[in-house]
Tab-separated table of C-alpha atoms and ligand atoms in Angstrom:
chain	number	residue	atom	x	y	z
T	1	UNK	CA	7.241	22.364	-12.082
T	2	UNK	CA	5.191	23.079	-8.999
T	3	UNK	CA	4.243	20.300	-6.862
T	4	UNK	CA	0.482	19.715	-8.567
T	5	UNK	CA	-0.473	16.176	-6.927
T	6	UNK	CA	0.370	13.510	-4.446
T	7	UNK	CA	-0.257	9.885	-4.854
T	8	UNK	CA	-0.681	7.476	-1.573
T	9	UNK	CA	0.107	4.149	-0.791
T	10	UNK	CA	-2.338	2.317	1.764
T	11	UNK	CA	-0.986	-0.369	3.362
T	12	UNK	CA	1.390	0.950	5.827
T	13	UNK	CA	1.084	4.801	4.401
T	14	UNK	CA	-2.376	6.093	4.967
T	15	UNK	CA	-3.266	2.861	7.933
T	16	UNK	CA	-1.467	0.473	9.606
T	17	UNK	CA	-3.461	-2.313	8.116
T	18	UNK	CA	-1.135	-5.297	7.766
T	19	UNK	CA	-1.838	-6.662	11.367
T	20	UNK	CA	-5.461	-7.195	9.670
T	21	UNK	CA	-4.743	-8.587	6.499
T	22	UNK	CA	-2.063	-11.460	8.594
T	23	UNK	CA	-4.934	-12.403	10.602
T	24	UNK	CA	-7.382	-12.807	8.220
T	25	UNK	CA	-4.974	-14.633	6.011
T	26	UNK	CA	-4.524	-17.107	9.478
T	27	UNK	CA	-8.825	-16.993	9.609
T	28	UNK	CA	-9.374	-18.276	6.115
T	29	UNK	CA	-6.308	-21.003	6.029
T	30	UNK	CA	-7.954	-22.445	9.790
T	31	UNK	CA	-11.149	-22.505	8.147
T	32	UNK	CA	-9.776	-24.045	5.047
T	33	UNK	CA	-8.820	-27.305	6.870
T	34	UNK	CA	-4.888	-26.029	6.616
T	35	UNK	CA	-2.543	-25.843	9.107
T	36	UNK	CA	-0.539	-22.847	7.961
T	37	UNK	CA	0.240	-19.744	10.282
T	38	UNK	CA	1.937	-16.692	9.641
T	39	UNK	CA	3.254	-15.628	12.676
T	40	UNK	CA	4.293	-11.760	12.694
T	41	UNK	CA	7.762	-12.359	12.080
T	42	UNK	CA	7.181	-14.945	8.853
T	43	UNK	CA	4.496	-12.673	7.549
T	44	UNK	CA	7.085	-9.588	7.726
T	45	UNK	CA	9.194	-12.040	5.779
T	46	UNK	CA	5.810	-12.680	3.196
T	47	UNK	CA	5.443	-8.901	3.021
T	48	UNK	CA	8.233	-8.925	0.616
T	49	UNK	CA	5.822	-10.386	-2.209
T	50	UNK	CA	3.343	-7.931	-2.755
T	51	UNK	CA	-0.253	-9.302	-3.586
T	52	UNK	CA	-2.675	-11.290	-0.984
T	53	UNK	CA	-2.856	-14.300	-3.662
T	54	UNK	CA	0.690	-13.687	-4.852
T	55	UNK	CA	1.900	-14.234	-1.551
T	56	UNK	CA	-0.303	-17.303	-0.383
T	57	UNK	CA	1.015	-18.555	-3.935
T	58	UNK	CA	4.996	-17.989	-2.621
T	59	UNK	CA	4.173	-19.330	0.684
T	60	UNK	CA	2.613	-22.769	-0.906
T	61	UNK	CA	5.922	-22.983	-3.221
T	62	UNK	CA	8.419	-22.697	-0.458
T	63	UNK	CA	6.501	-24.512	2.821
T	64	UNK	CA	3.817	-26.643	0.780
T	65	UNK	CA	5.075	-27.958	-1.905
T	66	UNK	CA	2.632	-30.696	-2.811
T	67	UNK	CA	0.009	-28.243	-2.542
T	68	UNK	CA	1.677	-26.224	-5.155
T	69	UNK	CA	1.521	-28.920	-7.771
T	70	UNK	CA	-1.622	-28.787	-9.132
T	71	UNK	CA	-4.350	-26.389	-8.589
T	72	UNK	CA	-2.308	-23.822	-6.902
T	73	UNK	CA	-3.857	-20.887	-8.350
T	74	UNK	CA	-7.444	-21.881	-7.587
T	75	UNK	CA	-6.783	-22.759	-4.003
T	76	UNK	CA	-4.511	-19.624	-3.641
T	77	UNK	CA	-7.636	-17.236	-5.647
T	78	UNK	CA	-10.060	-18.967	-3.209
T	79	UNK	CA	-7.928	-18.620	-0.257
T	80	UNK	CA	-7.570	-14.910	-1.099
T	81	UNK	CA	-11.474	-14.060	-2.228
T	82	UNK	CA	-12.471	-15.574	2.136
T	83	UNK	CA	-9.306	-13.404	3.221
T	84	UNK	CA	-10.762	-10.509	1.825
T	85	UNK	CA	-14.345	-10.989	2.873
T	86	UNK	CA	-12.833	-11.485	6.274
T	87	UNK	CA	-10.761	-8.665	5.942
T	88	UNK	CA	-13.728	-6.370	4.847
T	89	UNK	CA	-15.708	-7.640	8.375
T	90	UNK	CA	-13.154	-6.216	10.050
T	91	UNK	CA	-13.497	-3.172	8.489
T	92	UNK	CA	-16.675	-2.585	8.333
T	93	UNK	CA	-16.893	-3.535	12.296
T	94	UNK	CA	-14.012	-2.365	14.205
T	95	UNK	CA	-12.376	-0.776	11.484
T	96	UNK	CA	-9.048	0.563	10.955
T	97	UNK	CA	-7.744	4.467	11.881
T	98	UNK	CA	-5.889	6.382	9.322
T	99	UNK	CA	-2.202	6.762	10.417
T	100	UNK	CA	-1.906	9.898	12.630
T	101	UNK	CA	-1.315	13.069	10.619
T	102	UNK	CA	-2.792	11.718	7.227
T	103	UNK	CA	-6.564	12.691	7.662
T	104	UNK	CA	-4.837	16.147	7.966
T	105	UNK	CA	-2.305	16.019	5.200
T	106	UNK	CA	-5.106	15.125	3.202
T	107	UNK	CA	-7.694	18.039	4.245
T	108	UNK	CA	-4.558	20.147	4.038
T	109	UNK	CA	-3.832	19.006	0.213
T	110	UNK	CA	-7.375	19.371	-0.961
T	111	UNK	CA	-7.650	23.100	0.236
T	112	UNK	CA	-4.497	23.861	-1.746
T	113	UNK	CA	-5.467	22.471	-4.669
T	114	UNK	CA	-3.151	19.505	-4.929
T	115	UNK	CA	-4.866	16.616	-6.359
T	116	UNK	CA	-5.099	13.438	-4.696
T	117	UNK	CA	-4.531	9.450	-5.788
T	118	UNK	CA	-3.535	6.104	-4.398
T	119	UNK	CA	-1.455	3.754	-5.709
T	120	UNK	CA	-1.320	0.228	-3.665
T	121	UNK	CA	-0.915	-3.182	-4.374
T	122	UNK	CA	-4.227	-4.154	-2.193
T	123	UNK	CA	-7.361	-4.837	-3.612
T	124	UNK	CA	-10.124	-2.032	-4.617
T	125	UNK	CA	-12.542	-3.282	-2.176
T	126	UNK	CA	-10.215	-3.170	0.679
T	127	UNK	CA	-9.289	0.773	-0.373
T	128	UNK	CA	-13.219	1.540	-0.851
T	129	UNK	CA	-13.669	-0.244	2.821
T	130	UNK	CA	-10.781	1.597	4.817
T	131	UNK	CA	-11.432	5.201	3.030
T	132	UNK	CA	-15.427	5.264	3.175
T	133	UNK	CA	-14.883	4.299	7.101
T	134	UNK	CA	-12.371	7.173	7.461
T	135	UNK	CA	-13.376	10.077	4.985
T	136	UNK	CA	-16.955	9.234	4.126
T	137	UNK	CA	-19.113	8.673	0.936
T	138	UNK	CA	-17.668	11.230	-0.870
T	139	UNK	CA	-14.087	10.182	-0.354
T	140	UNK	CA	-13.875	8.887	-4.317
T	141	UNK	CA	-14.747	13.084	-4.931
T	142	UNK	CA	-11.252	13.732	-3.026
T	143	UNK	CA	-9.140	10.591	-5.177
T	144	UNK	CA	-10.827	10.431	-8.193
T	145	UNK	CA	-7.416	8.699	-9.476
T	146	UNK	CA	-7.541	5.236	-7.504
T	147	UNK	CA	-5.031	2.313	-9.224
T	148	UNK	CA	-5.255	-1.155	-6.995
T	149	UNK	CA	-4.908	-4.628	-6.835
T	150	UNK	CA	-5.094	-6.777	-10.286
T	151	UNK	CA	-5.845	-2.993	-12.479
T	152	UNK	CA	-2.151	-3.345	-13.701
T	153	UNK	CA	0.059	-6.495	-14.769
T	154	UNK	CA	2.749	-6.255	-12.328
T	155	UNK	CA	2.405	-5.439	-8.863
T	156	UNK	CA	4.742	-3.178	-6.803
T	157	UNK	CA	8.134	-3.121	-6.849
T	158	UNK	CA	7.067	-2.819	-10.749
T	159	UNK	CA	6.369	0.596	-11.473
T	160	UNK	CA	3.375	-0.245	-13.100
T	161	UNK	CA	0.417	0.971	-10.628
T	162	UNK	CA	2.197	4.689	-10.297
T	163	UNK	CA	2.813	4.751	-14.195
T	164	UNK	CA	-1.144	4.111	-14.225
T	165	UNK	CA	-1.736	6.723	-11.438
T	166	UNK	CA	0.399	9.264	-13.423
T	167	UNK	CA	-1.678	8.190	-16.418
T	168	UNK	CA	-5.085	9.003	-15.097
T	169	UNK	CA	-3.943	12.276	-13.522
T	170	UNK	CA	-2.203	13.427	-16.793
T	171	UNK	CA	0.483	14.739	-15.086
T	172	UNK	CA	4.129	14.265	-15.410
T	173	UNK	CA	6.165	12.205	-12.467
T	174	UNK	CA	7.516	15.793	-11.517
T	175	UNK	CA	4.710	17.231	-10.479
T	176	UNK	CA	3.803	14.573	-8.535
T	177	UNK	CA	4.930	13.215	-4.492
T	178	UNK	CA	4.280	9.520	-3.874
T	179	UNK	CA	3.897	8.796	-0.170
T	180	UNK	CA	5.063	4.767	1.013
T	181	UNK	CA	5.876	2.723	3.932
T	182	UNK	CA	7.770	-0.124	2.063
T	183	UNK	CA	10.769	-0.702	-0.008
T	184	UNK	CA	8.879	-2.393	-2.285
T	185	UNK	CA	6.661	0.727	-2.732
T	186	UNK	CA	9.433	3.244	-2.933
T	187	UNK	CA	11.583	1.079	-5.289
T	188	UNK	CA	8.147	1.020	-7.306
T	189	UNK	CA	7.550	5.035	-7.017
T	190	UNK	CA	10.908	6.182	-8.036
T	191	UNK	CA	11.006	3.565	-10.983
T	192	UNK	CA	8.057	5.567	-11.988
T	193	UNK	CA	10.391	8.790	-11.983
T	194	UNK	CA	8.681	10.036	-8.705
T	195	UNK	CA	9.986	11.915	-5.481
T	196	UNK	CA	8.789	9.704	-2.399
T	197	UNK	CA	8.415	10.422	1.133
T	198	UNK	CA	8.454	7.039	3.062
T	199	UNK	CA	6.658	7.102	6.749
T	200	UNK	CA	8.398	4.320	7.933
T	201	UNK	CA	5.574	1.721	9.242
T	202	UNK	CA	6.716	0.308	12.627
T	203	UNK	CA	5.141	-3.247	11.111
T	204	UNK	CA	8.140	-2.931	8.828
T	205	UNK	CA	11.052	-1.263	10.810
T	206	UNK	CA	13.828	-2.819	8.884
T	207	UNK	CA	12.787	-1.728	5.530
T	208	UNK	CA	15.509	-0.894	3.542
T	209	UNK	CA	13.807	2.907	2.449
T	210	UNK	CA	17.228	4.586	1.342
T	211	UNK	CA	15.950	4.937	-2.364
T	212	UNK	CA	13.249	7.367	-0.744
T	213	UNK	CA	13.915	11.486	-0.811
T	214	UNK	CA	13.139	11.835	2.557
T	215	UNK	CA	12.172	9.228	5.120
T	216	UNK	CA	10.055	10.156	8.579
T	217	UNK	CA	9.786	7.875	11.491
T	218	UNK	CA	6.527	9.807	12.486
T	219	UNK	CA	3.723	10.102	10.335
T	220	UNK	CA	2.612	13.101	12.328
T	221	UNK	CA	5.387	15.230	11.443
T	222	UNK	CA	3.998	14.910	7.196
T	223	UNK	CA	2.710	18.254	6.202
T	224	UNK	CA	2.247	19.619	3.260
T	225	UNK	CA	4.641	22.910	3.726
T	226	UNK	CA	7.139	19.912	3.987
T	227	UNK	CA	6.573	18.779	1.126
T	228	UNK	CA	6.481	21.504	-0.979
T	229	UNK	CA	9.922	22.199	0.471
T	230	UNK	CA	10.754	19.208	-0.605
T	231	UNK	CA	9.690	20.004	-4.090
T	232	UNK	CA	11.470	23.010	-4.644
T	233	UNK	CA	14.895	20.886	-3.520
T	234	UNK	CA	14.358	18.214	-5.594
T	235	UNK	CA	13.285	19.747	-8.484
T	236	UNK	CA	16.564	21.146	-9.389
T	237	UNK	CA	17.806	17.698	-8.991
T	238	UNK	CA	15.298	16.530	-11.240
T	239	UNK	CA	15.615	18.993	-13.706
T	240	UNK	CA	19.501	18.348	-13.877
T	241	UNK	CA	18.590	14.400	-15.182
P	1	XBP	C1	0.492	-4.086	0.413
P	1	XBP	C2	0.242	-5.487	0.016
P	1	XBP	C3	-1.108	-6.079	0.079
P	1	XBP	C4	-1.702	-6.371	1.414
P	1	XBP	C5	-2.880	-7.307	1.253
P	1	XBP	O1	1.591	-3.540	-0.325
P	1	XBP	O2	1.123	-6.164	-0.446
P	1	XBP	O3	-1.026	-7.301	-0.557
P	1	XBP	O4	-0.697	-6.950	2.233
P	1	XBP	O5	-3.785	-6.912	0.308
P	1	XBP	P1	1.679	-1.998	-0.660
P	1	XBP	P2	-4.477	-8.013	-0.662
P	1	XBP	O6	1.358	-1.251	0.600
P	1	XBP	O7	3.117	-1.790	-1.061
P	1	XBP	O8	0.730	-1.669	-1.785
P	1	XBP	O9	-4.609	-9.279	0.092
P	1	XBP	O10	-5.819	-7.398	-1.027
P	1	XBP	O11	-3.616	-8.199	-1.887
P	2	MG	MG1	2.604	-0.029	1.823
């Protein structure tokens, strides 16, 4: 089947947004009386669990025990909700860039006819905020297929939020590419019986992304002639299953 969409991740794949979401996770603990930090190298570590609250709700297990008792969840969902207002600041100030090459990729997708989705584990407000910035108003017109955040049960490495992708585009996994950064995210995408093309993220160099079909250490070198080669290889492969 010819290659007939491509689904994105966003944290790590589209912008390197994690430096963001660590310090505004630091910003809302300091303001919350706490004396947790998440240096980079821990919150590489915390990257593993997927989820703003899901991971303030690890963290509290393993280095806060008696915080963890009772009342986790509300501190951890209140926690989160000031991270992501602080988080949205950012964007809607500074802002973040889309990695180099994707605002391309993406103009380059439309005009061919591929259709266009994400697929991340962040939440919808923080996908609205980074793609209005980037692409405009009328970004939602180029991904009318966005899955994010709490929409599904099970966060990534589940393959939940691509099965929901594939789901609202009504297309099969093999017509589809899904683009990722993360292990997590790839181990997610191919779960969901989809190719994936992982840019590695140099916020997560050591990511174990051997599951991925093809893995680029430069986002700039994504095109889409590359991956429709990439189609026609692994559909064969595919088709063999
Ligand atoms: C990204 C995440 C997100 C962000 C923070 O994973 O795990 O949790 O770190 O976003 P992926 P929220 O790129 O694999 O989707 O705080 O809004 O959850
Ligand atoms: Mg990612």
């Amino acid at each position: 089947m010819t290659l007939r969409a491509l689904i994105f991740d966003v944290d790590g794949t589209l912008a390197e947004t994690e430096e963001y979401h660590r310090r505004a996770f630091n910003r809302a603990f300091a303001e919350e009386g706490l004396d947790w930090y998440w240096d980079e190298a821990l919150y590489r570590a915390l990257l593993k669990v997927t989820g703003g609250r899901e991971r303030i709700l690890h963290f509290m297990a393993q280095h806060a025990p008696e915080k963890s008792a009772g009342g986790a969840e509300v501190l951890a969902r209140h926690l989160h909700a000031r991270k992501t207002e602080i988080y949205l600041a950012h964007m809607a100030g500074e802002g973040i860039p889309l990695r180099a090459g994707m605002a391309a990729l993406i103009e380059e997708a439309q005009a061919h006819g591929l259709r266009l989705a994400i697929a991340t584990t962040t939440s919808p407000a923080n996908v609205e905020a980074l793609m209005g910035k980037s692409l405009g108003a009328g970004w939602r017109t180029l991904f009318p297929v966005v899955m994010a955040g709490d929409m599904v049960a099970r966060k990534k490495p589940a393959p939940d939020v691509y099965e929901a992708a594939l789901n609202a585009l009504d297309l099969p996994a093999s017509a589809c590419i899904a683009l990722e950064d993360s292990a997590n995210g790839t181990t997610s995408a191919k779960s969901a019986g989809l190719r994936v093309v992982a840019v590695r993220s140099p916020y997560l160099p050591e990511d174990d992304l051997s599951g991925a079909d093809l893995v680029l250490d430069d986002s700039r070198v994504l095109d889409l002639a590359l991956l429709e080669a990439l189609d026609a290889a692994c559909f064969p492969r595919i088709n063999r299953n």
